[in-house]
PDB file of C-alpha atoms in Angstrom:
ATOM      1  CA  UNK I   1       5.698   9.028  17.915  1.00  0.00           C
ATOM      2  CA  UNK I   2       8.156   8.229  15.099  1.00  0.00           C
ATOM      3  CA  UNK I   3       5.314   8.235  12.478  1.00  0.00           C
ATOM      4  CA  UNK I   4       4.546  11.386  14.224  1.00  0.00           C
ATOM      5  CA  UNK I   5       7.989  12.807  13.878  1.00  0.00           C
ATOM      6  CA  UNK I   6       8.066  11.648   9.866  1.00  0.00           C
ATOM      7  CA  UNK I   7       4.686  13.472   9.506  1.00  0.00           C
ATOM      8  CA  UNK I   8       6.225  17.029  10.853  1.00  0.00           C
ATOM      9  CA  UNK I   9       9.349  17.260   9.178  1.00  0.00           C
ATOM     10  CA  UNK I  10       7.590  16.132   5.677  1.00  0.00           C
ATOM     11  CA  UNK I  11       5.243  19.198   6.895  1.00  0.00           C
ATOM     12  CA  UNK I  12       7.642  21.775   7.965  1.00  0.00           C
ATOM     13  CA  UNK I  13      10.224  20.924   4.535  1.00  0.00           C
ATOM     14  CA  UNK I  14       7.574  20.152   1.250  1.00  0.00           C
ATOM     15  CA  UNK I  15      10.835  19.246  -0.837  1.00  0.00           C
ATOM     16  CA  UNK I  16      12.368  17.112   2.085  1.00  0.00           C
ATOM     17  CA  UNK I  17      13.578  13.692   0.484  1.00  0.00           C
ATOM     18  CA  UNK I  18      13.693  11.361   2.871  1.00  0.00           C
ATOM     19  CA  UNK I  19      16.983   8.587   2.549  1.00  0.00           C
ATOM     20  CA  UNK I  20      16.613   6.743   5.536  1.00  0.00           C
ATOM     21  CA  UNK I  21      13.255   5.120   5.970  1.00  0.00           C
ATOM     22  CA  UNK I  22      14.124   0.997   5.570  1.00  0.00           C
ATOM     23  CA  UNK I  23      15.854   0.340   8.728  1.00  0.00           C
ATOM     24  CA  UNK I  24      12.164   1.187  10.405  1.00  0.00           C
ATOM     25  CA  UNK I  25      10.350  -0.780   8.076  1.00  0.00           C
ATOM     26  CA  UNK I  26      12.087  -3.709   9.832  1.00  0.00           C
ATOM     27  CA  UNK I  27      11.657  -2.550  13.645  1.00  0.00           C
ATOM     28  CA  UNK I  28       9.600  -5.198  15.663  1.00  0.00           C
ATOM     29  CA  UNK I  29       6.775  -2.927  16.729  1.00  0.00           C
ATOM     30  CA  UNK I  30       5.903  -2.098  12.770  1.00  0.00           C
ATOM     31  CA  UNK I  31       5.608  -5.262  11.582  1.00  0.00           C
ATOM     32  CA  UNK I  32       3.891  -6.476  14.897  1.00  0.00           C
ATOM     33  CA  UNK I  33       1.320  -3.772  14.239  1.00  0.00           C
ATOM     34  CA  UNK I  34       1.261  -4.444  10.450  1.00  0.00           C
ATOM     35  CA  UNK I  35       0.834  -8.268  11.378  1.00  0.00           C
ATOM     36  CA  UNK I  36      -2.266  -7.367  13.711  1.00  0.00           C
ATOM     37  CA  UNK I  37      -3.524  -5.143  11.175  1.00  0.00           C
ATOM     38  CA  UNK I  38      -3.471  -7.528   8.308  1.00  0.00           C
ATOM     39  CA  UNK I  39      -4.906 -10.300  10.584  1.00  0.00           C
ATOM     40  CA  UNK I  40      -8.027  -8.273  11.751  1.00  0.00           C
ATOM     41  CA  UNK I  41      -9.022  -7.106   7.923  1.00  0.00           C
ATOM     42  CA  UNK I  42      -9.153 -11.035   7.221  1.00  0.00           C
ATOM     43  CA  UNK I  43      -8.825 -11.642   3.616  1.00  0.00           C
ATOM     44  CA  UNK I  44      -8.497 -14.429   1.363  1.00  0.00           C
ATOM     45  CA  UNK I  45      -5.555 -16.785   1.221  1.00  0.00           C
ATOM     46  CA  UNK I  46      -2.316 -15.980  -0.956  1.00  0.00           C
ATOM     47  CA  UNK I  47      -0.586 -18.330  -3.450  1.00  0.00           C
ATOM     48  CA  UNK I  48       1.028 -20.069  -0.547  1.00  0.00           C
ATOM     49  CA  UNK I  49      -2.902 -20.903   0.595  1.00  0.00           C
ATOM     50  CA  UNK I  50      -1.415 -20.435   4.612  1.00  0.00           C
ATOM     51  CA  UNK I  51      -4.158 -18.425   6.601  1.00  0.00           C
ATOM     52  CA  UNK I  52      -3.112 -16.329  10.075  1.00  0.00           C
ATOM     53  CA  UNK I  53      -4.195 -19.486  12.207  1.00  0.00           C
ATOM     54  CA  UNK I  54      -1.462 -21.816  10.651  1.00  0.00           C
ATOM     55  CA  UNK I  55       0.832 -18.646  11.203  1.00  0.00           C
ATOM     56  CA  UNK I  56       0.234 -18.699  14.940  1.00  0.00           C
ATOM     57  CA  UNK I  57      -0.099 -22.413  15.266  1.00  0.00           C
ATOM     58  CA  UNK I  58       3.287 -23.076  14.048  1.00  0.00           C
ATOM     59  CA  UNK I  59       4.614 -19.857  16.204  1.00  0.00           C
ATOM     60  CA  UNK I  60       4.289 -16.590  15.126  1.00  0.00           C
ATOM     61  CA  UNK I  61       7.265 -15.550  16.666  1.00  0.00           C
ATOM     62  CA  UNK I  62       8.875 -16.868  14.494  1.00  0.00           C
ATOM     63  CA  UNK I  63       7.222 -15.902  11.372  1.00  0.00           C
ATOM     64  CA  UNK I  64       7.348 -12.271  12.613  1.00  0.00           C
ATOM     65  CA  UNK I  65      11.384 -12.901  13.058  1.00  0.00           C
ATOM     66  CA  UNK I  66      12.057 -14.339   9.613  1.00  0.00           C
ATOM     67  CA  UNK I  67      10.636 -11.288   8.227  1.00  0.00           C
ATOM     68  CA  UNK I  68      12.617  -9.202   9.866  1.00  0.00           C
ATOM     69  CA  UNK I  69      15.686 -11.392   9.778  1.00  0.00           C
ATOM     70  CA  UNK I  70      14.311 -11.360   5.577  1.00  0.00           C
ATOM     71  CA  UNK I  71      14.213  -7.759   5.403  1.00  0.00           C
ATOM     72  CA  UNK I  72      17.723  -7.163   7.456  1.00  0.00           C
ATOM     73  CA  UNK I  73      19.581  -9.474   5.680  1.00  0.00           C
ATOM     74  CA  UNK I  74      18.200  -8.134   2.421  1.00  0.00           C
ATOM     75  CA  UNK I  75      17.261 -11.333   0.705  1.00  0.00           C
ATOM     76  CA  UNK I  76      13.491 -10.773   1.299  1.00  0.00           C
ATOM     77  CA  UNK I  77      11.674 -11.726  -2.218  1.00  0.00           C
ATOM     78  CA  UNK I  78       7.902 -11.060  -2.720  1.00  0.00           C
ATOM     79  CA  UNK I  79       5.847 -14.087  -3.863  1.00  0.00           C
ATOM     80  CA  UNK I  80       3.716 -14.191  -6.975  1.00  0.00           C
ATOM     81  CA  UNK I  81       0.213 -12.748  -6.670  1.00  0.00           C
ATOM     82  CA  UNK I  82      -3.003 -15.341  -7.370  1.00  0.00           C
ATOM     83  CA  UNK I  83      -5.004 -13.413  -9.204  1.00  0.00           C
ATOM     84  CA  UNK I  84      -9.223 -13.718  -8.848  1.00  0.00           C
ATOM     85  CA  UNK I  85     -12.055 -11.982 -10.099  1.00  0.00           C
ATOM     86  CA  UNK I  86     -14.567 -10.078  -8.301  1.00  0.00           C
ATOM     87  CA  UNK I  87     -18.008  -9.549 -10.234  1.00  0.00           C
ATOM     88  CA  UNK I  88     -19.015  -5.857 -10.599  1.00  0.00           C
ATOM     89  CA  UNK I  89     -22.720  -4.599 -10.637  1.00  0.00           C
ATOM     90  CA  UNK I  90     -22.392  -4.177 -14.298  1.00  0.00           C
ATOM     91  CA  UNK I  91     -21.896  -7.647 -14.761  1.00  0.00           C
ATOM     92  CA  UNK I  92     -18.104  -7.132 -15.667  1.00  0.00           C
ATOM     93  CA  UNK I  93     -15.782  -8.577 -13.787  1.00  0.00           C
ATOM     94  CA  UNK I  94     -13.032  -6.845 -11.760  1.00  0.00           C
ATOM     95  CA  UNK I  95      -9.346  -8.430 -11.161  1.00  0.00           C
ATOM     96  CA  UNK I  96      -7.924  -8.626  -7.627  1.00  0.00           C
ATOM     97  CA  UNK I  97      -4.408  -9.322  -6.771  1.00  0.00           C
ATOM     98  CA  UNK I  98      -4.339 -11.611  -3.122  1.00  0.00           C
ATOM     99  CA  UNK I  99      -0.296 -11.368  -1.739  1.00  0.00           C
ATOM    100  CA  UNK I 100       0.711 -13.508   1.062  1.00  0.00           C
ATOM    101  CA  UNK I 101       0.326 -13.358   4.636  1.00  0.00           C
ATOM    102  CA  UNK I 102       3.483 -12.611   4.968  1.00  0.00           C
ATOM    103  CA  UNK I 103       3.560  -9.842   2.120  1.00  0.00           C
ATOM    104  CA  UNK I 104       0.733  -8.244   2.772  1.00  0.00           C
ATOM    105  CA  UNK I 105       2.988  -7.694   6.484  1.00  0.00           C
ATOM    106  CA  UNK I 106       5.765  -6.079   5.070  1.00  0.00           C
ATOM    107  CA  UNK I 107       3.556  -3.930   2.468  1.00  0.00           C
ATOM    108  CA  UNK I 108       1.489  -3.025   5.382  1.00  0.00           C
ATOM    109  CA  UNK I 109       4.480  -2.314   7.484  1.00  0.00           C
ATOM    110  CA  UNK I 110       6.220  -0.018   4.671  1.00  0.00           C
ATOM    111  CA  UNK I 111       2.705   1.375   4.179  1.00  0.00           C
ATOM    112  CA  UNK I 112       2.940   2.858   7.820  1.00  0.00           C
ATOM    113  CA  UNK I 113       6.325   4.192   8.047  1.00  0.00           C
ATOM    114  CA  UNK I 114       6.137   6.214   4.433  1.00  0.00           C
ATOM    115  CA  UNK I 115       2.034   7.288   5.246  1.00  0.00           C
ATOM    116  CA  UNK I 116       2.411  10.204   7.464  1.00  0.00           C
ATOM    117  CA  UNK I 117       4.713  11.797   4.887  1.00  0.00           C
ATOM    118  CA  UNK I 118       2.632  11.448   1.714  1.00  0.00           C
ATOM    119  CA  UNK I 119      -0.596  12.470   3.964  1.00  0.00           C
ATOM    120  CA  UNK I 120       1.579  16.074   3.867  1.00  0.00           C
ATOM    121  CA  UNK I 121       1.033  15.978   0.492  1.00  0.00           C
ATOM    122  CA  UNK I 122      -2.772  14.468  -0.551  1.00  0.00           C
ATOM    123  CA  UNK I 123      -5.237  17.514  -1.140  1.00  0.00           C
ATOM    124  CA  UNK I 124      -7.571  18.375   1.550  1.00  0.00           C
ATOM    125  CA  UNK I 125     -10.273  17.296  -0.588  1.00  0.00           C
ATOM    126  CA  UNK I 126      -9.179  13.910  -1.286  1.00  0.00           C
ATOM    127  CA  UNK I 127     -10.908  11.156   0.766  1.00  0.00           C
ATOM    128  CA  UNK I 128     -10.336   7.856  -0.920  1.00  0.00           C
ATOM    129  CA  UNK I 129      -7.668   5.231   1.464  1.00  0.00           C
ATOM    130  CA  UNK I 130      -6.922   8.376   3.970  1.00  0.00           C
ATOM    131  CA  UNK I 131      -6.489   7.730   7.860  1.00  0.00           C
ATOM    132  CA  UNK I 132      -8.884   9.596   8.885  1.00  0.00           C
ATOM    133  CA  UNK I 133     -11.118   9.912   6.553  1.00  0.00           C
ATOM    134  CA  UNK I 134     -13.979   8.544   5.061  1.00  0.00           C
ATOM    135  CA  UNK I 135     -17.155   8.403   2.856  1.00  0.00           C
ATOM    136  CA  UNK I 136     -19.134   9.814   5.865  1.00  0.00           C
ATOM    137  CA  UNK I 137     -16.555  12.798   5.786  1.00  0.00           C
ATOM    138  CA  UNK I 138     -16.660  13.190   2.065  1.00  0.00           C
ATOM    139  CA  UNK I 139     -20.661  13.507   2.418  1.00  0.00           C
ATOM    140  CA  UNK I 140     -20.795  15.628   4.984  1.00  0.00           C
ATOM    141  CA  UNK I 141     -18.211  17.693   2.787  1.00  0.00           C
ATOM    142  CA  UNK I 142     -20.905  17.756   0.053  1.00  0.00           C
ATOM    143  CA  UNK I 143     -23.602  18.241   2.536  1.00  0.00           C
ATOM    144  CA  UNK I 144     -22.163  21.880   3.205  1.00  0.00           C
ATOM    145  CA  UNK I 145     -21.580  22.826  -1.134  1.00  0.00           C
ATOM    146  CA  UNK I 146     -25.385  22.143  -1.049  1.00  0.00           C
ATOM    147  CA  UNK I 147     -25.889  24.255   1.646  1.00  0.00           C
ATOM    148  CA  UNK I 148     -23.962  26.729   0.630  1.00  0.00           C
ATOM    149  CA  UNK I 149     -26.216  26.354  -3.070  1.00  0.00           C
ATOM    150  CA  UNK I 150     -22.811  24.817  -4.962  1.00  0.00           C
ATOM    151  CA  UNK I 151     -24.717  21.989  -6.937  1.00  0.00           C
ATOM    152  CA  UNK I 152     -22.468  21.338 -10.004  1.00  0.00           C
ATOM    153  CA  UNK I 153     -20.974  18.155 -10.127  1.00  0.00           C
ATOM    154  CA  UNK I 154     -18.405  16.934 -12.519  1.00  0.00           C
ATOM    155  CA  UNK I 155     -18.628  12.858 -12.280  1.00  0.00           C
ATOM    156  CA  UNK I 156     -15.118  11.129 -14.200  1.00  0.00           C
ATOM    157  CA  UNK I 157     -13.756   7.877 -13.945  1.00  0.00           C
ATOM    158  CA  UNK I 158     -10.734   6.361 -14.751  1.00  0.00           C
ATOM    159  CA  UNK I 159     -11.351   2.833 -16.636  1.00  0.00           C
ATOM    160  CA  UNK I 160      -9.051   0.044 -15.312  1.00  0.00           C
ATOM    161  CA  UNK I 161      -6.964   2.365 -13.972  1.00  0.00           C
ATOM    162  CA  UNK I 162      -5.142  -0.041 -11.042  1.00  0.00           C
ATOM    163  CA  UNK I 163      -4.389  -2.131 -14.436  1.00  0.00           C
ATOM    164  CA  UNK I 164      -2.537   0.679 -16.337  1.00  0.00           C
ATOM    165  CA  UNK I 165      -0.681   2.108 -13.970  1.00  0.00           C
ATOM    166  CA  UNK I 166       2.613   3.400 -15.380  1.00  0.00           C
ATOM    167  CA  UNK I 167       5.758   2.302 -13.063  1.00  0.00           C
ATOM    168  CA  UNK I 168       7.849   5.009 -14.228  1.00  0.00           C
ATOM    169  CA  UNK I 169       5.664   7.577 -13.761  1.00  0.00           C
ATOM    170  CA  UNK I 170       4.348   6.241 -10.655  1.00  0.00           C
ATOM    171  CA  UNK I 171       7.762   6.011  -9.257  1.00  0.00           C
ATOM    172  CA  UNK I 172       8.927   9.321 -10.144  1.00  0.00           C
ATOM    173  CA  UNK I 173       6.162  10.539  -8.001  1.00  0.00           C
ATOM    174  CA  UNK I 174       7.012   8.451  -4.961  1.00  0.00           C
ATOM    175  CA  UNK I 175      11.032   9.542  -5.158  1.00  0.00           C
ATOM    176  CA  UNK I 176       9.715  13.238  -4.950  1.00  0.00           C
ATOM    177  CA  UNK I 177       9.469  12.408  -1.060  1.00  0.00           C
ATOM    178  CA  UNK I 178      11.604   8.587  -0.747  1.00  0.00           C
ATOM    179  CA  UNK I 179      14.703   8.597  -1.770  1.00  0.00           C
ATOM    180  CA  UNK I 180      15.567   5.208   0.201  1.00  0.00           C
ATOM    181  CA  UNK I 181      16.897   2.800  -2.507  1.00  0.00           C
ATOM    182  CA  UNK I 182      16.160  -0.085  -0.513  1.00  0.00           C
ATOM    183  CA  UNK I 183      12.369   1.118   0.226  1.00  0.00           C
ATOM    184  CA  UNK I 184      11.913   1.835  -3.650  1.00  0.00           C
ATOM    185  CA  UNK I 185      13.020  -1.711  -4.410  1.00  0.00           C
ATOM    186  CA  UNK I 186      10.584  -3.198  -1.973  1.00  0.00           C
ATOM    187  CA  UNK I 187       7.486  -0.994  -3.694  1.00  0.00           C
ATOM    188  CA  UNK I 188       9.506  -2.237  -7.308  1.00  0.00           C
ATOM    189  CA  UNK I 189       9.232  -5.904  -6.064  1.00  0.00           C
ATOM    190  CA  UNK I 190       5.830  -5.777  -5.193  1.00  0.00           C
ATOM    191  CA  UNK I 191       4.920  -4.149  -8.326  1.00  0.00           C
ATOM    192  CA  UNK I 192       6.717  -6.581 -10.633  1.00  0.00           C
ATOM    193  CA  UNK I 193       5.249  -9.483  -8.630  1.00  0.00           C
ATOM    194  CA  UNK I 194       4.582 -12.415 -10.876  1.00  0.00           C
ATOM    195  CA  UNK I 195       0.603 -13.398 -10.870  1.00  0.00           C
ATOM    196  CA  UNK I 196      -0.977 -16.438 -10.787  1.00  0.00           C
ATOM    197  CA  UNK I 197      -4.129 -17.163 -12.217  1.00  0.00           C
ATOM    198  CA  UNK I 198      -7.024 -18.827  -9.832  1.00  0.00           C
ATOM    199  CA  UNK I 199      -8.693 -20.281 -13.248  1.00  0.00           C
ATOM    200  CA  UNK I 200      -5.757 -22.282 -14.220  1.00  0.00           C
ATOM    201  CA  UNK I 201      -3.130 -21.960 -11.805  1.00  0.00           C
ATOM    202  CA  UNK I 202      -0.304 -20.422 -14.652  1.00  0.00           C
ATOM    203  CA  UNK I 203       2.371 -18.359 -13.298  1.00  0.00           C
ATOM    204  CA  UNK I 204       2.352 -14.966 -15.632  1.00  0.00           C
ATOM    205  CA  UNK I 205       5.686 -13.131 -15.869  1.00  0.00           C
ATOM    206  CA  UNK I 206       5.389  -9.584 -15.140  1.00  0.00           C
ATOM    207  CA  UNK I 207       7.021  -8.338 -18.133  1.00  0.00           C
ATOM    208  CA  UNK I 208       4.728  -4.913 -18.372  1.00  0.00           C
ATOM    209  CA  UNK I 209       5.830  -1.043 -17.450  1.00  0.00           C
ATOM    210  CA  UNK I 210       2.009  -0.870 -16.582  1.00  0.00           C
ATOM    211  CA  UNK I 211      -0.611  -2.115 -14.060  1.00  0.00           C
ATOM    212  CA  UNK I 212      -0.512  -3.203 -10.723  1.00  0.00           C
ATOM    213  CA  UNK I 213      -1.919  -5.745  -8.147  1.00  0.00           C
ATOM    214  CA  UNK I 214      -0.635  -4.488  -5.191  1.00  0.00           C
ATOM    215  CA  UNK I 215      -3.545  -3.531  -3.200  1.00  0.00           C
ATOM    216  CA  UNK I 216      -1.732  -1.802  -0.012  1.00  0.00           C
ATOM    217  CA  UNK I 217       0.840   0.608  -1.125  1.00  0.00           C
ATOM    218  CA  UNK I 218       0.050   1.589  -4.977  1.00  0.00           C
ATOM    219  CA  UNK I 219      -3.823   2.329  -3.941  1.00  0.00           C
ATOM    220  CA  UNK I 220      -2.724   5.075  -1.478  1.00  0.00           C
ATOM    221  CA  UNK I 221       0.316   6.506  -3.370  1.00  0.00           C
ATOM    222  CA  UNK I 222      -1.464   5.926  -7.329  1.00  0.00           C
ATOM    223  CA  UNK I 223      -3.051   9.254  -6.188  1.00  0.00           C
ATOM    224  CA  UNK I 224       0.129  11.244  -6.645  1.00  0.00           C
ATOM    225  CA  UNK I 225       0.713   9.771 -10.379  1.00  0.00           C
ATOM    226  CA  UNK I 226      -2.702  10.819 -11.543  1.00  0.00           C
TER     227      UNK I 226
END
């Protein structure tokens, strides 16, 4: 219902800024939900190498309440990224940034409170990370320009484009819609991350303006920087 809520009044005001947004970020049922999200897409391990059955073994609970109690208090800090690298079909490889457990929980928590009112916003056309949505939709969407004899297709790509992300840019997109200071510092945190390399295990300072491992919340909002 509150996502809901968030979702109509981004709809019925397109210049509505909302400043208010961190206190659900923190409510039990959101980071419950992101916690069972998180835990049924799997994934590997983070720097801290602690996997959702150590989580529960020791008491989730309680690893649910220090993230809160984190996030209340203010003093939640996001831990480095390990970096790996997934082989592409043209024998390049492609980086991946793996958070935490307990990270990828409060991205995927932030991710559904500030969703609904970017989804206002997203073109009808655009399929990619979308509730909702999918390549079966986007096909069947090209199914009907071939029916309707529309066959030109313009094919672009954007070359390492998670890696040269601008943060300024990026971030004057998001504070079109958020103008929570606290919820911009979380996405800020996450983006300025330090990374760890699998290969040989050296913390990198994130010293750059550009690029980004954060694989929850800067996939779905990139969209409004490009």
């Amino acid at each position: 219902m509150l996502r809901r809520k968030l979702y109509l009044k981004a709809k019925q005001e397109k210049a509505f800024k909302f400043y208010v947004l961190y206190d659900k970020i923190r409510l039990d049922y959101f980071l419950w939900g992101a916690y069972r999200r998180e835990k049924a897409n799997g994934g590997a391990l983070g720097v801290d190498r602690i996997n959702f059955d150590q989580i529960e073994k020791t008491g989730l609970p309680a690893f649910i309440n220090s993230m809160k109690e984190a996030l209340t208090n203010r003093t939640y800090k996001a831990q480095a990224v390990r970096r790996v690298y997934i082989p592409k079909a043209n024998g390049k490889l492609r980086p991946l940034g793996i958070h935490t457990i307990r990270d990828r929980g409060a991205q995927t928590s932030c991710k559904m409170v500030i969703e609904p009112i970017f989804e206002v916003d997203f073109g009808e056309n655009s399929y990619g990370s979308r509730p909702k949505k999918s390549t079966k939709d986007a096909m069947a969407k090209i199914k009907g320009y071939l029916k309707e004899k529309r066959t030109h297709v313009l094919d672009a790509d954007l070359e390492a484009y998670f890696g040269t992300i601008a943060y300024d840019k990026l971030m004057i997109a998001i504070k079109q819609r958020i103008a929570d200071k606290n919820v911009l510092g979380l996405i800020m945190q996450w983006l300025k991350s330090p990374v760890i390399t699998a290969a040989i295990r050296q913390q990198v300072g994130r010293k750059t303006s550009r690029g980004s491992d954060l694989a929850l919340t800067v996939k779905y909002l990139s969209e409004l920087a490009g």
